[in-house]
Amino acid sequence: NKIYFNETQIIGNTVIESETLYDKLTHKKGEPYSDLEIEKSQFFVVEPYQEMGYIFANAQPKKRIVGDSLNLVYEIYEGSLAYVRKINITGNDRTFDKVIRREFALKPGDVFQRSKLMRSQRNVYYLNFFEDAVPDFDVLDDGQVDLTMKVTEKNIGRFQIGAAFNSQDKLVGTIDVGWPNVLGRGYEAEFQWEFGKTKNNVSLSFTNPWFMDKPTTVGFDVYNTITKWEDYY
């Protein structure tokens, strides 16, 4: 005989309201019984706890079958908050630790949140200095959490040489050199040189996106332009 979900209760929760947790259940009264739906419900009920820093929380299902009906009780164990103890950076052969560390949405002493760890991963990856950035965490016996970001450096930078032809200058040459992550400190620099019969243009730019270790961009551009004017038809 088929068994169907009947009454479902959630008990033991004090941090999160019952209504919020009931909305996380993936099964409803009258639907066919499924172990998979119970496992999914366990995951979704615990998820908001882990987002709040209760990474030890769990929901233990207690089943009672009466005829063809299953009465279910999820017993919530909330546990205690987990805090970040330290942040480890590995794999950065050229880039300084602080260039990566300052992109973290979590700092030592913060309540651990998995979503912020994922945001930290995106922030580090978007620097475009690394082929990959893989986050991980270790839970210590005292409930604190150590974070690790393992990065893989990639070859970056730009060096371009070009040439063009026009009626005035005949041949015009260009050199363009871009250097992201200067000295492994996250600075950006660019050198451009355009030269020909009637022109000689040189420019140099430098940008520090974290001036005084704050997310404030400061930079400068230096350029020199020489143009020779000639009478021509």
CSV table of C-alpha atoms in Angstrom, one decimal:
chain,number,residue,atom,x,y,z
A,1,ASN,CA,0.0,0.0,0.0
A,2,LYS,CA,1.1,3.5,-0.7
A,3,ILE,CA,1.9,5.8,2.2
A,4,TYR,CA,1.1,9.5,2.1
A,5,PHE,CA,2.4,12.5,4.0
A,6,ASN,CA,-0.1,13.6,6.7
A,7,GLU,CA,0.7,16.0,9.6
A,8,THR,CA,4.2,17.5,9.8
A,9,GLN,CA,5.5,19.4,12.8
A,10,ILE,CA,8.7,21.4,13.4
A,11,ILE,CA,9.8,21.6,17.0
A,12,GLY,CA,12.9,22.9,18.9
A,13,ASN,CA,13.3,26.1,17.0
A,14,THR,CA,13.9,29.4,18.9
A,15,VAL,CA,16.1,31.5,16.6
A,16,ILE,CA,13.9,31.2,13.4
A,17,GLU,CA,10.1,31.4,13.4
A,18,SER,CA,8.2,28.3,12.7
A,19,GLU,CA,6.3,29.8,9.7
A,20,THR,CA,9.6,30.5,8.0
A,21,LEU,CA,10.7,26.9,8.4
A,22,TYR,CA,7.4,25.4,7.3
A,23,ASP,CA,7.7,27.3,4.1
A,24,LYS,CA,11.0,25.4,3.5
A,25,LEU,CA,9.3,22.0,3.4
A,26,THR,CA,9.3,20.4,0.0
A,27,HIS,CA,6.4,17.9,0.8
A,28,LYS,CA,2.7,18.6,1.5
A,29,LYS,CA,-0.1,16.8,3.2
A,30,GLY,CA,-1.6,14.2,0.9
A,31,GLU,CA,1.4,13.8,-1.3
A,32,PRO,CA,3.0,10.3,-1.7
A,33,TYR,CA,5.7,9.5,0.9
A,34,SER,CA,9.3,10.0,-0.4
A,35,ASP,CA,12.6,9.7,1.5
A,36,LEU,CA,14.1,12.1,-1.1
A,37,GLU,CA,11.6,14.8,-0.2
A,38,ILE,CA,12.4,14.4,3.5
A,39,GLU,CA,16.1,14.7,2.8
A,40,LYS,CA,15.5,17.8,0.7
A,41,SER,CA,13.3,19.3,3.4
A,42,GLN,CA,16.0,18.6,6.0
A,43,PHE,CA,18.5,20.6,3.8
A,44,PHE,CA,16.2,23.5,3.2
A,45,VAL,CA,15.1,23.8,6.8
A,46,VAL,CA,18.7,24.0,8.0
A,47,GLU,CA,19.9,26.3,5.3
A,48,PRO,CA,18.6,29.6,6.9
A,49,TYR,CA,20.4,28.6,10.1
A,50,GLN,CA,23.7,28.1,8.4
A,51,GLU,CA,23.3,31.4,6.6
A,52,MET,CA,22.9,33.0,10.0
A,53,GLY,CA,26.1,31.3,11.3
A,54,TYR,CA,24.5,28.3,13.0
A,55,ILE,CA,26.6,25.8,11.0
A,56,PHE,CA,26.0,23.0,13.5
A,57,ALA,CA,22.2,23.2,13.1
A,58,ASN,CA,20.4,20.1,11.9
A,59,ALA,CA,16.8,18.8,11.5
A,60,GLN,CA,16.2,15.3,12.6
A,61,PRO,CA,13.0,13.7,11.2
A,62,LYS,CA,10.9,11.4,13.5
A,63,LYS,CA,8.4,9.2,11.6
A,64,ARG,CA,5.2,7.6,12.8
A,65,ILE,CA,3.1,5.6,10.3
A,66,VAL,CA,-0.6,5.2,11.0
A,67,GLY,CA,-2.3,3.1,8.3
A,68,ASP,CA,-1.4,4.7,5.0
A,69,SER,CA,-0.5,8.0,6.6
A,70,LEU,CA,2.9,9.3,7.7
A,71,ASN,CA,3.0,11.8,10.6
A,72,LEU,CA,6.4,13.5,10.7
A,73,VAL,CA,8.2,15.6,13.3
A,74,TYR,CA,11.4,17.6,12.5
A,75,GLU,CA,13.4,18.1,15.7
A,76,ILE,CA,15.6,21.1,15.3
A,77,TYR,CA,19.0,21.3,16.9
A,78,GLU,CA,20.2,24.9,16.5
A,79,GLY,CA,23.6,24.7,18.1
A,80,SER,CA,25.7,27.8,18.6
A,81,LEU,CA,27.0,30.5,16.3
A,82,ALA,CA,30.4,29.9,14.6
A,83,TYR,CA,32.9,32.7,14.2
A,84,VAL,CA,35.7,33.2,11.8
A,85,ARG,CA,39.1,32.7,13.5
A,86,LYS,CA,41.6,33.3,10.7
A,87,ILE,CA,41.9,33.5,6.9
A,88,ASN,CA,44.5,31.6,5.1
A,89,ILE,CA,45.7,32.3,1.5
A,90,THR,CA,47.6,29.7,-0.5
A,91,GLY,CA,48.9,29.5,-4.1
A,92,ASN,CA,49.7,33.2,-4.5
A,93,ASP,CA,53.3,33.1,-5.8
A,94,ARG,CA,53.3,36.7,-7.0
A,95,THR,CA,50.4,38.5,-5.4
A,96,PHE,CA,50.6,39.7,-1.8
A,97,ASP,CA,48.2,38.2,0.7
A,98,LYS,CA,46.6,41.5,1.5
A,99,VAL,CA,45.5,42.1,-2.1
A,100,ILE,CA,43.4,38.9,-1.8
A,101,ARG,CA,42.5,39.3,1.8
A,102,ARG,CA,40.9,42.7,1.4
A,103,GLU,CA,38.4,41.2,-1.1
A,104,PHE,CA,36.9,39.0,1.5
A,105,ALA,CA,33.4,39.8,2.7
A,106,LEU,CA,34.3,38.0,6.0
A,107,LYS,CA,36.9,39.2,8.5
A,108,PRO,CA,38.3,37.4,11.6
A,109,GLY,CA,35.7,37.8,14.4
A,110,ASP,CA,32.7,37.8,12.0
A,111,VAL,CA,29.9,35.4,12.3
A,112,PHE,CA,30.6,32.8,9.6
A,113,GLN,CA,28.1,32.9,6.6
A,114,ARG,CA,28.5,30.6,3.7
A,115,SER,CA,27.0,33.1,1.3
A,116,LYS,CA,29.7,35.7,2.2
A,117,LEU,CA,32.4,33.1,1.6
A,118,MET,CA,31.0,32.5,-1.9
A,119,ARG,CA,30.9,36.3,-2.4
A,120,SER,CA,34.6,36.5,-1.4
A,121,GLN,CA,35.4,33.9,-4.0
A,122,ARG,CA,33.7,36.0,-6.7
A,123,ASN,CA,35.5,39.1,-5.5
A,124,VAL,CA,38.9,37.4,-5.7
A,125,TYR,CA,38.1,35.8,-9.1
A,126,TYR,CA,37.0,39.1,-10.6
A,127,LEU,CA,40.4,40.6,-9.8
A,128,ASN,CA,41.4,38.7,-13.0
A,129,PHE,CA,44.8,37.9,-11.5
A,130,PHE,CA,44.0,34.2,-11.1
A,131,GLU,CA,43.0,31.2,-13.2
A,132,ASP,CA,41.0,29.9,-10.3
A,133,ALA,CA,40.0,30.7,-6.7
A,134,VAL,CA,38.7,27.9,-4.5
A,135,PRO,CA,37.3,28.6,-1.0
A,136,ASP,CA,37.2,26.1,1.8
A,137,PHE,CA,36.7,26.2,5.6
A,138,ASP,CA,37.6,24.0,8.6
A,139,VAL,CA,35.4,23.9,11.7
A,140,LEU,CA,37.5,23.7,14.9
A,141,ASP,CA,36.6,21.9,18.1
A,142,ASP,CA,35.6,25.2,19.8
A,143,GLY,CA,33.2,26.1,17.1
A,144,GLN,CA,35.4,28.6,15.3
A,145,VAL,CA,36.1,28.5,11.6
A,146,ASP,CA,39.3,28.9,9.7
A,147,LEU,CA,38.8,30.0,6.1
A,148,THR,CA,41.2,29.2,3.2
A,149,MET,CA,41.3,30.6,-0.3
A,150,LYS,CA,43.5,28.6,-2.7
A,151,VAL,CA,44.3,30.6,-5.8
A,152,THR,CA,46.1,29.7,-9.0
A,153,GLU,CA,48.2,32.6,-10.5
A,154,LYS,CA,47.9,33.2,-14.2
A,155,ASN,CA,50.0,35.1,-16.7
A,156,ILE,CA,48.7,38.6,-17.1
A,157,GLY,CA,49.7,41.7,-18.8
A,158,ARG,CA,49.5,43.1,-22.3
A,159,PHE,CA,52.2,43.9,-24.9
A,160,GLN,CA,51.1,45.1,-28.3
A,161,ILE,CA,52.9,46.5,-31.3
A,162,GLY,CA,51.1,47.9,-34.3
A,163,ALA,CA,51.5,49.9,-37.4
A,164,ALA,CA,49.3,51.9,-39.7
A,165,PHE,CA,49.6,53.9,-42.9
A,166,ASN,CA,48.2,57.3,-43.8
A,167,SER,CA,48.8,59.9,-46.4
A,168,GLN,CA,50.3,62.4,-44.0
A,169,ASP,CA,52.6,60.3,-41.8
A,170,LYS,CA,53.0,57.4,-44.2
A,171,LEU,CA,53.9,54.9,-41.5
A,172,VAL,CA,52.7,55.2,-37.9
A,173,GLY,CA,53.8,52.8,-35.2
A,174,THR,CA,52.2,52.1,-31.8
A,175,ILE,CA,53.4,50.3,-28.7
A,176,ASP,CA,51.0,49.5,-25.9
A,177,VAL,CA,52.1,47.8,-22.6
A,178,GLY,CA,49.6,47.1,-19.9
A,179,TRP,CA,50.6,45.8,-16.5
A,180,PRO,CA,47.9,44.7,-14.1
A,181,ASN,CA,48.9,43.7,-10.5
A,182,VAL,CA,52.1,45.7,-10.5
A,183,LEU,CA,54.7,44.1,-8.2
A,184,GLY,CA,51.9,41.8,-6.9
A,185,ARG,CA,50.3,44.7,-5.1
A,186,GLY,CA,47.2,45.1,-7.2
A,187,TYR,CA,48.3,48.4,-8.9
A,188,GLU,CA,47.6,48.9,-12.6
A,189,ALA,CA,50.0,50.6,-15.0
A,190,GLU,CA,49.9,51.3,-18.8
A,191,PHE,CA,52.4,52.7,-21.2
A,192,GLN,CA,51.4,53.9,-24.7
A,193,TRP,CA,53.7,55.3,-27.5
A,194,GLU,CA,52.5,56.5,-30.9
A,195,PHE,CA,55.1,57.7,-33.3
A,196,GLY,CA,55.3,58.8,-36.9
A,197,LYS,CA,56.7,61.5,-39.3
A,198,THR,CA,54.6,64.3,-37.7
A,199,LYS,CA,53.7,63.0,-34.3
A,200,ASN,CA,55.3,61.5,-31.2
A,201,ASN,CA,52.8,60.8,-28.4
A,202,VAL,CA,53.8,59.1,-25.1
A,203,SER,CA,51.4,58.5,-22.2
A,204,LEU,CA,51.9,56.7,-18.8
A,205,SER,CA,49.0,55.9,-16.4
A,206,PHE,CA,49.0,54.4,-12.9
A,207,THR,CA,46.1,53.4,-10.7
A,208,ASN,CA,45.9,52.2,-7.1
A,209,PRO,CA,42.4,50.8,-6.5
A,210,TRP,CA,43.0,50.6,-2.7
A,211,PHE,CA,44.5,53.8,-1.7
A,212,MET,CA,45.5,53.8,2.0
A,213,ASP,CA,44.1,50.2,2.2
A,214,LYS,CA,40.6,51.5,1.6
A,215,PRO,CA,38.5,50.9,-1.5
A,216,THR,CA,39.3,54.3,-3.0
A,217,THR,CA,40.8,54.6,-6.5
A,218,VAL,CA,43.7,57.0,-6.9
A,219,GLY,CA,45.8,57.4,-10.0
A,220,PHE,CA,47.5,59.7,-12.4
A,221,ASP,CA,48.1,60.1,-16.2
A,222,VAL,CA,51.3,61.6,-17.6
A,223,TYR,CA,51.5,62.3,-21.3
A,224,ASN,CA,53.6,64.2,-23.8
A,225,THR,CA,52.3,65.1,-27.3
A,226,ILE,CA,54.5,66.5,-30.1
A,227,THR,CA,52.9,67.3,-33.4
A,228,LYS,CA,54.7,68.8,-36.5
A,229,TRP,CA,52.4,70.8,-38.7
A,230,GLU,CA,53.3,70.9,-42.4
A,231,ASP,CA,51.7,72.7,-45.3
A,232,TYR,CA,50.2,70.2,-47.7
A,233,TYR,CA,47.3,69.8,-50.1
